[in-house]
């Protein structure tokens, strides 16, 4: 028995240490900087691709929540006004909570679907379905 324990200890020491994370889903770091009276979100396209949502939908949400105007120029967004990176990150997280992450299993494997006349968020991981609430200001969940 003692030999078995020694061999087990030796085997455990040879296993490489790995860092584990509770979540496999981590949004890429936002590249946001202020230039004069505008804020530039440089890797907007990368973030939209990563969360698997259309740029126009994410943009509409951000403009509504930040209370400003802006435009998509190439792979980035230019907002009128000065917004710190932390504020843009907070709004992206709110978008994720409302339009990407499943309320049941908290996984990001979801998509928009129209059931009858209602837009819903359908989770591909667990199958949960929940209606997407219309946003004040008339935004809605139209793609």
PDB file of N, CA and C in Angstrom, residues 40-91:
ATOM      1  N   UNK A  40     -13.520  56.328 -29.301  1.00  0.00           N
ATOM      2  CA  UNK A  40     -13.347  55.327 -30.347  1.00  0.00           C
ATOM      3  C   UNK A  40     -13.268  53.950 -29.709  1.00  0.00           C
ATOM      4  N   UNK A  41     -14.129  53.070 -30.179  1.00  0.00           N
ATOM      5  CA  UNK A  41     -14.167  51.665 -29.738  1.00  0.00           C
ATOM      6  C   UNK A  41     -13.524  50.889 -30.894  1.00  0.00           C
ATOM      7  N   UNK A  42     -12.226  50.631 -30.775  1.00  0.00           N
ATOM      8  CA  UNK A  42     -11.411  50.170 -31.885  1.00  0.00           C
ATOM      9  C   UNK A  42     -11.678  48.722 -32.309  1.00  0.00           C
ATOM     10  N   UNK A  43     -11.943  47.820 -31.382  1.00  0.00           N
ATOM     11  CA  UNK A  43     -12.135  46.409 -31.759  1.00  0.00           C
ATOM     12  C   UNK A  43     -13.607  45.979 -31.648  1.00  0.00           C
ATOM     13  N   UNK A  44     -14.494  46.864 -32.037  1.00  0.00           N
ATOM     14  CA  UNK A  44     -15.933  46.610 -31.988  1.00  0.00           C
ATOM     15  C   UNK A  44     -16.307  45.356 -32.787  1.00  0.00           C
ATOM     16  N   UNK A  45     -15.736  45.206 -33.978  1.00  0.00           N
ATOM     17  CA  UNK A  45     -16.059  44.046 -34.814  1.00  0.00           C
ATOM     18  C   UNK A  45     -15.636  42.740 -34.158  1.00  0.00           C
ATOM     19  N   UNK A  46     -14.485  42.732 -33.495  1.00  0.00           N
ATOM     20  CA  UNK A  46     -13.984  41.533 -32.821  1.00  0.00           C
ATOM     21  C   UNK A  46     -14.936  41.129 -31.691  1.00  0.00           C
ATOM     22  N   UNK A  47     -15.392  42.112 -30.915  1.00  0.00           N
ATOM     23  CA  UNK A  47     -16.308  41.841 -29.807  1.00  0.00           C
ATOM     24  C   UNK A  47     -17.635  41.303 -30.334  1.00  0.00           C
ATOM     25  N   UNK A  48     -18.180  41.922 -31.378  1.00  0.00           N
ATOM     26  CA  UNK A  48     -19.456  41.465 -31.950  1.00  0.00           C
ATOM     27  C   UNK A  48     -19.328  40.047 -32.499  1.00  0.00           C
ATOM     28  N   UNK A  49     -18.229  39.762 -33.179  1.00  0.00           N
ATOM     29  CA  UNK A  49     -18.021  38.407 -33.694  1.00  0.00           C
ATOM     30  C   UNK A  49     -17.922  37.413 -32.550  1.00  0.00           C
ATOM     31  N   UNK A  50     -17.230  37.797 -31.481  1.00  0.00           N
ATOM     32  CA  UNK A  50     -17.024  36.895 -30.351  1.00  0.00           C
ATOM     33  C   UNK A  50     -18.334  36.552 -29.645  1.00  0.00           C
ATOM     34  N   UNK A  51     -19.209  37.552 -29.496  1.00  0.00           N
ATOM     35  CA  UNK A  51     -20.484  37.293 -28.821  1.00  0.00           C
ATOM     36  C   UNK A  51     -21.554  36.816 -29.812  1.00  0.00           C
ATOM     37  N   UNK A  52     -21.183  36.741 -31.092  1.00  0.00           N
ATOM     38  CA  UNK A  52     -22.063  36.209 -32.134  1.00  0.00           C
ATOM     39  C   UNK A  52     -23.352  37.017 -32.284  1.00  0.00           C
ATOM     40  N   UNK A  53     -23.198  38.332 -32.356  1.00  0.00           N
ATOM     41  CA  UNK A  53     -24.333  39.222 -32.556  1.00  0.00           C
ATOM     42  C   UNK A  53     -24.013  40.219 -33.663  1.00  0.00           C
ATOM     43  N   UNK A  54     -25.065  40.662 -34.348  1.00  0.00           N
ATOM     44  CA  UNK A  54     -24.890  41.616 -35.438  1.00  0.00           C
ATOM     45  C   UNK A  54     -24.436  42.970 -34.899  1.00  0.00           C
ATOM     46  N   UNK A  55     -23.516  43.607 -35.629  1.00  0.00           N
ATOM     47  CA  UNK A  55     -22.971  44.890 -35.201  1.00  0.00           C
ATOM     48  C   UNK A  55     -24.055  45.945 -35.047  1.00  0.00           C
ATOM     49  N   UNK A  56     -25.031  45.946 -35.940  1.00  0.00           N
ATOM     50  CA  UNK A  56     -26.078  46.969 -35.884  1.00  0.00           C
ATOM     51  C   UNK A  56     -26.897  46.863 -34.602  1.00  0.00           C
ATOM     52  N   UNK A  57     -27.158  45.634 -34.152  1.00  0.00           N
ATOM     53  CA  UNK A  57     -27.957  45.437 -32.939  1.00  0.00           C
ATOM     54  C   UNK A  57     -27.182  45.906 -31.705  1.00  0.00           C
ATOM     55  N   UNK A  58     -25.912  45.536 -31.631  1.00  0.00           N
ATOM     56  CA  UNK A  58     -25.069  45.951 -30.499  1.00  0.00           C
ATOM     57  C   UNK A  58     -24.917  47.471 -30.508  1.00  0.00           C
ATOM     58  N   UNK A  59     -24.717  48.035 -31.689  1.00  0.00           N
ATOM     59  CA  UNK A  59     -24.540  49.483 -31.824  1.00  0.00           C
ATOM     60  C   UNK A  59     -25.790  50.232 -31.363  1.00  0.00           C
ATOM     61  N   UNK A  60     -26.950  49.757 -31.775  1.00  0.00           N
ATOM     62  CA  UNK A  60     -28.208  50.398 -31.380  1.00  0.00           C
ATOM     63  C   UNK A  60     -28.343  50.410 -29.854  1.00  0.00           C
ATOM     64  N   UNK A  61     -28.004  49.278 -29.223  1.00  0.00           N
ATOM     65  CA  UNK A  61     -28.060  49.179 -27.771  1.00  0.00           C
ATOM     66  C   UNK A  61     -27.098  50.182 -27.124  1.00  0.00           C
ATOM     67  N   UNK A  62     -25.849  50.207 -27.593  1.00  0.00           N
ATOM     68  CA  UNK A  62     -24.844  51.104 -27.000  1.00  0.00           C
ATOM     69  C   UNK A  62     -25.242  52.571 -27.152  1.00  0.00           C
ATOM     70  N   UNK A  63     -25.712  52.950 -28.317  1.00  0.00           N
ATOM     71  CA  UNK A  63     -26.109  54.346 -28.530  1.00  0.00           C
ATOM     72  C   UNK A  63     -27.254  54.729 -27.601  1.00  0.00           C
ATOM     73  N   UNK A  64     -28.220  53.838 -27.435  1.00  0.00           N
ATOM     74  CA  UNK A  64     -29.350  54.094 -26.550  1.00  0.00           C
ATOM     75  C   UNK A  64     -28.888  54.220 -25.097  1.00  0.00           C
ATOM     76  N   UNK A  65     -28.043  53.299 -24.658  1.00  0.00           N
ATOM     77  CA  UNK A  65     -27.621  53.288 -23.254  1.00  0.00           C
ATOM     78  C   UNK A  65     -26.650  54.416 -22.925  1.00  0.00           C
ATOM     79  N   UNK A  66     -25.789  54.765 -23.871  1.00  0.00           N
ATOM     80  CA  UNK A  66     -24.845  55.856 -23.625  1.00  0.00           C
ATOM     81  C   UNK A  66     -25.488  57.218 -23.883  1.00  0.00           C
ATOM     82  N   UNK A  67     -26.640  57.230 -24.522  1.00  0.00           N
ATOM     83  CA  UNK A  67     -27.352  58.483 -24.791  1.00  0.00           C
ATOM     84  C   UNK A  67     -26.591  59.397 -25.723  1.00  0.00           C
ATOM     85  N   UNK A  68     -26.069  58.838 -26.795  1.00  0.00           N
ATOM     86  CA  UNK A  68     -25.265  59.626 -27.712  1.00  0.00           C
ATOM     87  C   UNK A  68     -25.513  59.194 -29.144  1.00  0.00           C
ATOM     88  N   UNK A  69     -24.825  59.822 -30.062  1.00  0.00           N
ATOM     89  CA  UNK A  69     -24.853  59.438 -31.469  1.00  0.00           C
ATOM     90  C   UNK A  69     -23.505  58.814 -31.797  1.00  0.00           C
ATOM     91  N   UNK A  70     -23.484  58.090 -32.881  1.00  0.00           N
ATOM     92  CA  UNK A  70     -22.233  57.471 -33.285  1.00  0.00           C
ATOM     93  C   UNK A  70     -22.402  56.756 -34.601  1.00  0.00           C
ATOM     94  N   UNK A  71     -21.304  56.197 -35.092  1.00  0.00           N
ATOM     95  CA  UNK A  71     -21.365  55.483 -36.366  1.00  0.00           C
ATOM     96  C   UNK A  71     -20.309  54.388 -36.390  1.00  0.00           C
ATOM     97  N   UNK A  72     -20.601  53.368 -37.199  1.00  0.00           N
ATOM     98  CA  UNK A  72     -19.656  52.286 -37.426  1.00  0.00           C
ATOM     99  C   UNK A  72     -18.808  52.684 -38.622  1.00  0.00           C
ATOM    100  N   UNK A  73     -17.497  52.703 -38.418  1.00  0.00           N
ATOM    101  CA  UNK A  73     -16.565  53.040 -39.490  1.00  0.00           C
ATOM    102  C   UNK A  73     -15.571  51.891 -39.598  1.00  0.00           C
ATOM    103  N   UNK A  74     -15.753  51.066 -40.607  1.00  0.00           N
ATOM    104  CA  UNK A  74     -14.876  49.902 -40.765  1.00  0.00           C
ATOM    105  C   UNK A  74     -15.107  48.912 -39.638  1.00  0.00           C
ATOM    106  N   UNK A  75     -14.050  48.620 -38.904  1.00  0.00           N
ATOM    107  CA  UNK A  75     -14.150  47.643 -37.810  1.00  0.00           C
ATOM    108  C   UNK A  75     -14.296  48.310 -36.451  1.00  0.00           C
ATOM    109  N   UNK A  76     -14.532  49.605 -36.427  1.00  0.00           N
ATOM    110  CA  UNK A  76     -14.644  50.297 -35.147  1.00  0.00           C
ATOM    111  C   UNK A  76     -15.840  51.229 -35.098  1.00  0.00           C
ATOM    112  N   UNK A  77     -16.104  51.729 -33.895  1.00  0.00           N
ATOM    113  CA  UNK A  77     -17.226  52.629 -33.681  1.00  0.00           C
ATOM    114  C   UNK A  77     -16.694  53.953 -33.163  1.00  0.00           C
ATOM    115  N   UNK A  78     -17.288  55.022 -33.630  1.00  0.00           N
ATOM    116  CA  UNK A  78     -16.939  56.350 -33.132  1.00  0.00           C
ATOM    117  C   UNK A  78     -18.177  56.941 -32.486  1.00  0.00           C
ATOM    118  N   UNK A  79     -18.083  57.200 -31.171  1.00  0.00           N
ATOM    119  CA  UNK A  79     -19.177  57.802 -30.412  1.00  0.00           C
ATOM    120  C   UNK A  79     -18.922  59.290 -30.278  1.00  0.00           C
ATOM    121  N   UNK A  80     -19.987  60.089 -30.356  1.00  0.00           N
ATOM    122  CA  UNK A  80     -19.856  61.506 -30.048  1.00  0.00           C
ATOM    123  C   UNK A  80     -19.878  61.641 -28.531  1.00  0.00           C
ATOM    124  N   UNK A  81     -18.861  62.261 -27.980  1.00  0.00           N
ATOM    125  CA  UNK A  81     -18.767  62.416 -26.540  1.00  0.00           C
ATOM    126  C   UNK A  81     -17.632  61.582 -25.975  1.00  0.00           C
ATOM    127  N   UNK A  82     -17.316  61.868 -24.722  1.00  0.00           N
ATOM    128  CA  UNK A  82     -16.196  61.198 -24.053  1.00  0.00           C
ATOM    129  C   UNK A  82     -16.742  60.171 -23.060  1.00  0.00           C
ATOM    130  N   UNK A  83     -16.422  58.898 -23.303  1.00  0.00           N
ATOM    131  CA  UNK A  83     -16.870  57.813 -22.434  1.00  0.00           C
ATOM    132  C   UNK A  83     -15.669  56.968 -22.034  1.00  0.00           C
ATOM    133  N   UNK A  84     -15.433  56.818 -20.739  1.00  0.00           N
ATOM    134  CA  UNK A  84     -14.297  55.989 -20.316  1.00  0.00           C
ATOM    135  C   UNK A  84     -14.513  54.523 -20.694  1.00  0.00           C
ATOM    136  N   UNK A  85     -13.427  53.789 -20.865  1.00  0.00           N
ATOM    137  CA  UNK A  85     -13.478  52.370 -21.235  1.00  0.00           C
ATOM    138  C   UNK A  85     -14.364  51.589 -20.280  1.00  0.00           C
ATOM    139  N   UNK A  86     -14.303  51.904 -18.981  1.00  0.00           N
ATOM    140  CA  UNK A  86     -15.093  51.188 -17.979  1.00  0.00           C
ATOM    141  C   UNK A  86     -16.595  51.321 -18.242  1.00  0.00           C
ATOM    142  N   UNK A  87     -17.027  52.478 -18.709  1.00  0.00           N
ATOM    143  CA  UNK A  87     -18.446  52.686 -18.997  1.00  0.00           C
ATOM    144  C   UNK A  87     -18.872  51.865 -20.213  1.00  0.00           C
ATOM    145  N   UNK A  88     -18.041  51.831 -21.245  1.00  0.00           N
ATOM    146  CA  UNK A  88     -18.359  51.032 -22.430  1.00  0.00           C
ATOM    147  C   UNK A  88     -18.365  49.546 -22.051  1.00  0.00           C
ATOM    148  N   UNK A  89     -17.415  49.113 -21.228  1.00  0.00           N
ATOM    149  CA  UNK A  89     -17.377  47.724 -20.755  1.00  0.00           C
ATOM    150  C   UNK A  89     -18.637  47.368 -19.979  1.00  0.00           C
ATOM    151  N   UNK A  90     -19.084  48.292 -19.135  1.00  0.00           N
ATOM    152  CA  UNK A  90     -20.291  48.056 -18.344  1.00  0.00           C
ATOM    153  C   UNK A  90     -21.511  47.870 -19.250  1.00  0.00           C
ATOM    154  N   UNK A  91     -21.592  48.674 -20.299  1.00  0.00           N
ATOM    155  CA  UNK A  91     -22.722  48.564 -21.226  1.00  0.00           C
ATOM    156  C   UNK A  91     -22.639  47.281 -22.058  1.00  0.00           C
TER     157      UNK A  91
END
